[in-house]
Amino acid sequence: MDTDSAVRAVIAFPLLEPDDKQWIESIRAKHDPEAKRIAAHFTLVFPAVLSLRLTEAHVGRVAHATEPIRFVLRRASVAPDTVGSGGHVFLIPEDGRDALAGLHERLYEGALQPHARRNASFTPHLTVAAGTAIDPLHTLAGEMNAKALSIRGSISELVLVD
């Protein structure tokens, strides 16, 4: 392993209207254990042991060639965990979904290609809740969807995190 390798991921923090950001973060504060550690974000490259030098160079090239992506979050969806009885609640973009998925694919080209998860589909999302029981997550998603969501935002920067 390279001396500059560590577990890293590539994320994008959404640019949102202040009221929308506050609403999302208030839900996360109640329902997402990660809310204290990191603000709402799209994970575009999942955590893996990555070389800092190679990853920074590759992500920089992709970011430079990518226009800002606008999106609209229109629904909440429950994603059951693959192991256990829990899951997560995601806010899913409808508008902008293809552009975010395309960015995810471009990030997994070149230096990051060996780390691509070819056996799993990618759905762009912001995580707002996590739990060990699925029923309360369905209730929360239903309450959120009853609000007829239409949260507009954009991403314009990629962040490499350890």
PDB file of C-alpha atoms in Angstrom:
ATOM      1  CA  MET A   1       0.000   0.000   0.000  1.00  0.00           C
ATOM      2  CA  ASP A   2       1.238   3.519  -0.810  1.00  0.00           C
ATOM      3  CA  THR A   3       2.262   5.653   2.138  1.00  0.00           C
ATOM      4  CA  ASP A   4      -0.280   8.260   1.010  1.00  0.00           C
ATOM      5  CA  SER A   5      -3.161   5.753   1.000  1.00  0.00           C
ATOM      6  CA  ALA A   6      -6.005   5.915   3.494  1.00  0.00           C
ATOM      7  CA  VAL A   7      -9.744   5.350   3.579  1.00  0.00           C
ATOM      8  CA  ARG A   8     -11.227   8.232   1.608  1.00  0.00           C
ATOM      9  CA  ALA A   9     -14.466   9.176  -0.155  1.00  0.00           C
ATOM     10  CA  VAL A  10     -15.571  11.891  -2.562  1.00  0.00           C
ATOM     11  CA  ILE A  11     -18.629  13.907  -1.585  1.00  0.00           C
ATOM     12  CA  ALA A  12     -20.471  17.037  -2.635  1.00  0.00           C
ATOM     13  CA  PHE A  13     -22.180  19.349  -0.172  1.00  0.00           C
ATOM     14  CA  PRO A  14     -25.376  20.721  -1.730  1.00  0.00           C
ATOM     15  CA  LEU A  15     -25.987  24.429  -2.043  1.00  0.00           C
ATOM     16  CA  LEU A  16     -29.521  24.918  -0.720  1.00  0.00           C
ATOM     17  CA  GLU A  17     -31.803  27.758   0.309  1.00  0.00           C
ATOM     18  CA  PRO A  18     -31.210  28.489   4.014  1.00  0.00           C
ATOM     19  CA  ASP A  19     -34.731  27.366   5.059  1.00  0.00           C
ATOM     20  CA  ASP A  20     -34.394  24.089   3.136  1.00  0.00           C
ATOM     21  CA  LYS A  21     -30.947  23.423   4.575  1.00  0.00           C
ATOM     22  CA  GLN A  22     -32.208  24.091   8.108  1.00  0.00           C
ATOM     23  CA  TRP A  23     -35.191  21.763   7.578  1.00  0.00           C
ATOM     24  CA  ILE A  24     -32.992  18.931   6.288  1.00  0.00           C
ATOM     25  CA  GLU A  25     -30.440  19.354   9.068  1.00  0.00           C
ATOM     26  CA  SER A  26     -33.191  19.473  11.728  1.00  0.00           C
ATOM     27  CA  ILE A  27     -34.488  16.095  10.526  1.00  0.00           C
ATOM     28  CA  ARG A  28     -30.964  14.711  10.436  1.00  0.00           C
ATOM     29  CA  ALA A  29     -30.289  15.980  13.974  1.00  0.00           C
ATOM     30  CA  LYS A  30     -33.208  13.872  15.227  1.00  0.00           C
ATOM     31  CA  HIS A  31     -32.823  10.802  13.015  1.00  0.00           C
ATOM     32  CA  ASP A  32     -29.296  10.468  11.586  1.00  0.00           C
ATOM     33  CA  PRO A  33     -26.432   9.491  13.912  1.00  0.00           C
ATOM     34  CA  GLU A  34     -23.940  10.953  11.389  1.00  0.00           C
ATOM     35  CA  ALA A  35     -25.495  14.442  11.554  1.00  0.00           C
ATOM     36  CA  LYS A  36     -23.082  15.573  14.277  1.00  0.00           C
ATOM     37  CA  ARG A  37     -20.091  14.408  12.226  1.00  0.00           C
ATOM     38  CA  ILE A  38     -20.861  15.739   8.753  1.00  0.00           C
ATOM     39  CA  ALA A  39     -23.472  17.946   7.048  1.00  0.00           C
ATOM     40  CA  ALA A  40     -25.913  16.581   4.471  1.00  0.00           C
ATOM     41  CA  HIS A  41     -24.056  15.527   1.327  1.00  0.00           C
ATOM     42  CA  PHE A  42     -24.092  13.366  -1.772  1.00  0.00           C
ATOM     43  CA  THR A  43     -21.530  10.549  -1.615  1.00  0.00           C
ATOM     44  CA  LEU A  44     -20.152  10.177  -5.131  1.00  0.00           C
ATOM     45  CA  VAL A  45     -17.215   7.838  -4.413  1.00  0.00           C
ATOM     46  CA  PHE A  46     -17.774   5.432  -1.550  1.00  0.00           C
ATOM     47  CA  PRO A  47     -15.147   4.983   1.165  1.00  0.00           C
ATOM     48  CA  ALA A  48     -12.191   2.909  -0.003  1.00  0.00           C
ATOM     49  CA  VAL A  49      -8.444   2.801   0.525  1.00  0.00           C
ATOM     50  CA  LEU A  50      -7.319   5.423  -1.995  1.00  0.00           C
ATOM     51  CA  SER A  51      -4.020   7.077  -2.804  1.00  0.00           C
ATOM     52  CA  LEU A  52      -4.185  10.785  -1.976  1.00  0.00           C
ATOM     53  CA  ARG A  53      -1.957  11.787  -4.897  1.00  0.00           C
ATOM     54  CA  LEU A  54      -3.762   9.727  -7.542  1.00  0.00           C
ATOM     55  CA  THR A  55      -7.238  10.461  -6.208  1.00  0.00           C
ATOM     56  CA  GLU A  56      -6.705  14.228  -5.909  1.00  0.00           C
ATOM     57  CA  ALA A  57      -5.390  14.407  -9.471  1.00  0.00           C
ATOM     58  CA  HIS A  58      -8.246  12.333 -10.897  1.00  0.00           C
ATOM     59  CA  VAL A  59     -10.999  14.113  -8.942  1.00  0.00           C
ATOM     60  CA  GLY A  60      -9.502  17.465  -9.929  1.00  0.00           C
ATOM     61  CA  ARG A  61      -9.653  16.549 -13.633  1.00  0.00           C
ATOM     62  CA  VAL A  62     -13.261  15.357 -13.364  1.00  0.00           C
ATOM     63  CA  ALA A  63     -14.312  18.425 -11.355  1.00  0.00           C
ATOM     64  CA  HIS A  64     -12.647  20.784 -13.840  1.00  0.00           C
ATOM     65  CA  ALA A  65     -14.578  19.176 -16.724  1.00  0.00           C
ATOM     66  CA  THR A  66     -17.939  19.219 -14.882  1.00  0.00           C
ATOM     67  CA  GLU A  67     -20.445  22.076 -14.881  1.00  0.00           C
ATOM     68  CA  PRO A  68     -22.417  22.759 -11.682  1.00  0.00           C
ATOM     69  CA  ILE A  69     -25.303  20.322 -11.343  1.00  0.00           C
ATOM     70  CA  ARG A  70     -28.749  21.563 -10.430  1.00  0.00           C
ATOM     71  CA  PHE A  71     -31.207  19.182  -8.788  1.00  0.00           C
ATOM     72  CA  VAL A  72     -34.639  19.090  -7.185  1.00  0.00           C
ATOM     73  CA  LEU A  73     -35.317  16.774  -4.244  1.00  0.00           C
ATOM     74  CA  ARG A  74     -38.914  15.634  -4.663  1.00  0.00           C
ATOM     75  CA  ARG A  75     -39.301  12.515  -2.537  1.00  0.00           C
ATOM     76  CA  ALA A  76     -38.101  10.588   0.469  1.00  0.00           C
ATOM     77  CA  SER A  77     -37.396   6.889   0.061  1.00  0.00           C
ATOM     78  CA  VAL A  78     -36.552   4.103   2.486  1.00  0.00           C
ATOM     79  CA  ALA A  79     -33.491   1.994   1.691  1.00  0.00           C
ATOM     80  CA  PRO A  80     -33.421  -1.197   3.779  1.00  0.00           C
ATOM     81  CA  ASP A  81     -30.013  -2.321   4.994  1.00  0.00           C
ATOM     82  CA  THR A  82     -28.666  -5.380   3.206  1.00  0.00           C
ATOM     83  CA  VAL A  83     -27.938  -6.961   6.594  1.00  0.00           C
ATOM     84  CA  GLY A  84     -30.225  -6.648   9.609  1.00  0.00           C
ATOM     85  CA  SER A  85     -33.669  -5.122  10.001  1.00  0.00           C
ATOM     86  CA  GLY A  86     -32.816  -1.419   9.741  1.00  0.00           C
ATOM     87  CA  GLY A  87     -32.252   1.035   6.979  1.00  0.00           C
ATOM     88  CA  HIS A  88     -32.017   4.653   5.920  1.00  0.00           C
ATOM     89  CA  VAL A  89     -34.265   7.427   4.641  1.00  0.00           C
ATOM     90  CA  PHE A  90     -32.929   9.182   1.569  1.00  0.00           C
ATOM     91  CA  LEU A  91     -34.017  12.384  -0.127  1.00  0.00           C
ATOM     92  CA  ILE A  92     -33.916  11.529  -3.820  1.00  0.00           C
ATOM     93  CA  PRO A  93     -33.375  14.039  -6.616  1.00  0.00           C
ATOM     94  CA  GLU A  94     -35.600  13.598  -9.626  1.00  0.00           C
ATOM     95  CA  ASP A  95     -34.415  16.575 -11.642  1.00  0.00           C
ATOM     96  CA  GLY A  96     -30.616  16.301 -11.827  1.00  0.00           C
ATOM     97  CA  ARG A  97     -30.550  12.603 -10.980  1.00  0.00           C
ATOM     98  CA  ASP A  98     -28.994  11.577 -14.306  1.00  0.00           C
ATOM     99  CA  ALA A  99     -26.320  14.287 -14.084  1.00  0.00           C
ATOM    100  CA  LEU A 100     -25.367  13.187 -10.551  1.00  0.00           C
ATOM    101  CA  ALA A 101     -25.287   9.519 -11.611  1.00  0.00           C
ATOM    102  CA  GLY A 102     -23.129  10.449 -14.599  1.00  0.00           C
ATOM    103  CA  LEU A 103     -20.705  12.309 -12.340  1.00  0.00           C
ATOM    104  CA  HIS A 104     -20.522   9.223 -10.098  1.00  0.00           C
ATOM    105  CA  GLU A 105     -19.670   7.100 -13.151  1.00  0.00           C
ATOM    106  CA  ARG A 106     -16.991   9.539 -14.383  1.00  0.00           C
ATOM    107  CA  LEU A 107     -15.385   9.573 -10.940  1.00  0.00           C
ATOM    108  CA  TYR A 108     -15.053   5.779 -11.089  1.00  0.00           C
ATOM    109  CA  GLU A 109     -13.150   5.902 -14.364  1.00  0.00           C
ATOM    110  CA  GLY A 110      -9.361   6.024 -14.523  1.00  0.00           C
ATOM    111  CA  ALA A 111      -7.544   5.780 -11.192  1.00  0.00           C
ATOM    112  CA  LEU A 112     -10.682   4.870  -9.217  1.00  0.00           C
ATOM    113  CA  GLN A 113     -11.995   2.210 -11.618  1.00  0.00           C
ATOM    114  CA  PRO A 114     -10.734  -0.727  -9.499  1.00  0.00           C
ATOM    115  CA  HIS A 115     -12.926   0.532  -6.619  1.00  0.00           C
ATOM    116  CA  ALA A 116     -16.205   0.686  -8.572  1.00  0.00           C
ATOM    117  CA  ARG A 117     -19.078  -1.327  -7.129  1.00  0.00           C
ATOM    118  CA  ARG A 118     -20.254  -3.048 -10.292  1.00  0.00           C
ATOM    119  CA  ASN A 119     -22.673  -5.334  -8.449  1.00  0.00           C
ATOM    120  CA  ALA A 120     -24.741  -2.481  -6.951  1.00  0.00           C
ATOM    121  CA  SER A 121     -26.750   0.249  -8.627  1.00  0.00           C
ATOM    122  CA  PHE A 122     -26.144   3.870  -7.659  1.00  0.00           C
ATOM    123  CA  THR A 123     -28.986   6.155  -6.608  1.00  0.00           C
ATOM    124  CA  PRO A 124     -27.951   9.748  -5.851  1.00  0.00           C
ATOM    125  CA  HIS A 125     -29.335  10.735  -2.447  1.00  0.00           C
ATOM    126  CA  LEU A 126     -28.981  12.763   0.729  1.00  0.00           C
ATOM    127  CA  THR A 127     -29.307  10.608   3.845  1.00  0.00           C
ATOM    128  CA  VAL A 128     -31.640  12.145   6.440  1.00  0.00           C
ATOM    129  CA  ALA A 129     -32.269   9.213   8.787  1.00  0.00           C
ATOM    130  CA  ALA A 130     -30.912   5.848   9.851  1.00  0.00           C
ATOM    131  CA  GLY A 131     -32.374   3.288  12.186  1.00  0.00           C
ATOM    132  CA  THR A 132     -32.312  -0.307  13.306  1.00  0.00           C
ATOM    133  CA  ALA A 133     -36.065  -0.790  12.711  1.00  0.00           C
ATOM    134  CA  ILE A 134     -37.621  -0.239   9.289  1.00  0.00           C
ATOM    135  CA  ASP A 135     -41.203   0.690  10.273  1.00  0.00           C
ATOM    136  CA  PRO A 136     -40.331   4.062  11.874  1.00  0.00           C
ATOM    137  CA  LEU A 137     -38.280   4.901   8.773  1.00  0.00           C
ATOM    138  CA  HIS A 138     -41.298   4.247   6.534  1.00  0.00           C
ATOM    139  CA  THR A 139     -43.393   6.476   8.804  1.00  0.00           C
ATOM    140  CA  LEU A 140     -40.829   9.286   8.585  1.00  0.00           C
ATOM    141  CA  ALA A 141     -40.548   8.993   4.789  1.00  0.00           C
ATOM    142  CA  GLY A 142     -44.348   9.075   4.509  1.00  0.00           C
ATOM    143  CA  GLU A 143     -44.533  12.232   6.629  1.00  0.00           C
ATOM    144  CA  MET A 144     -41.872  13.883   4.489  1.00  0.00           C
ATOM    145  CA  ASN A 145     -43.568  12.885   1.227  1.00  0.00           C
ATOM    146  CA  ALA A 146     -46.897  14.281   2.490  1.00  0.00           C
ATOM    147  CA  LYS A 147     -45.256  17.719   2.302  1.00  0.00           C
ATOM    148  CA  ALA A 148     -45.000  17.570  -1.528  1.00  0.00           C
ATOM    149  CA  LEU A 149     -41.246  18.163  -1.501  1.00  0.00           C
ATOM    150  CA  SER A 150     -39.602  20.475  -4.001  1.00  0.00           C
ATOM    151  CA  ILE A 151     -36.164  21.383  -2.656  1.00  0.00           C
ATOM    152  CA  ARG A 152     -33.972  23.028  -5.266  1.00  0.00           C
ATOM    153  CA  GLY A 153     -30.219  22.992  -4.982  1.00  0.00           C
ATOM    154  CA  SER A 154     -26.968  22.510  -6.795  1.00  0.00           C
ATOM    155  CA  ILE A 155     -23.498  21.127  -6.370  1.00  0.00           C
ATOM    156  CA  SER A 156     -20.465  22.891  -7.731  1.00  0.00           C
ATOM    157  CA  GLU A 157     -17.564  21.420  -5.777  1.00  0.00           C
ATOM    158  CA  LEU A 158     -16.236  17.956  -4.997  1.00  0.00           C
ATOM    159  CA  VAL A 159     -14.595  17.276  -1.642  1.00  0.00           C
ATOM    160  CA  LEU A 160     -12.153  14.461  -0.885  1.00  0.00           C
ATOM    161  CA  VAL A 161     -12.639  13.383   2.724  1.00  0.00           C
ATOM    162  CA  ASP A 162     -10.733  10.959   4.965  1.00  0.00           C
TER     163      ASP A 162
END
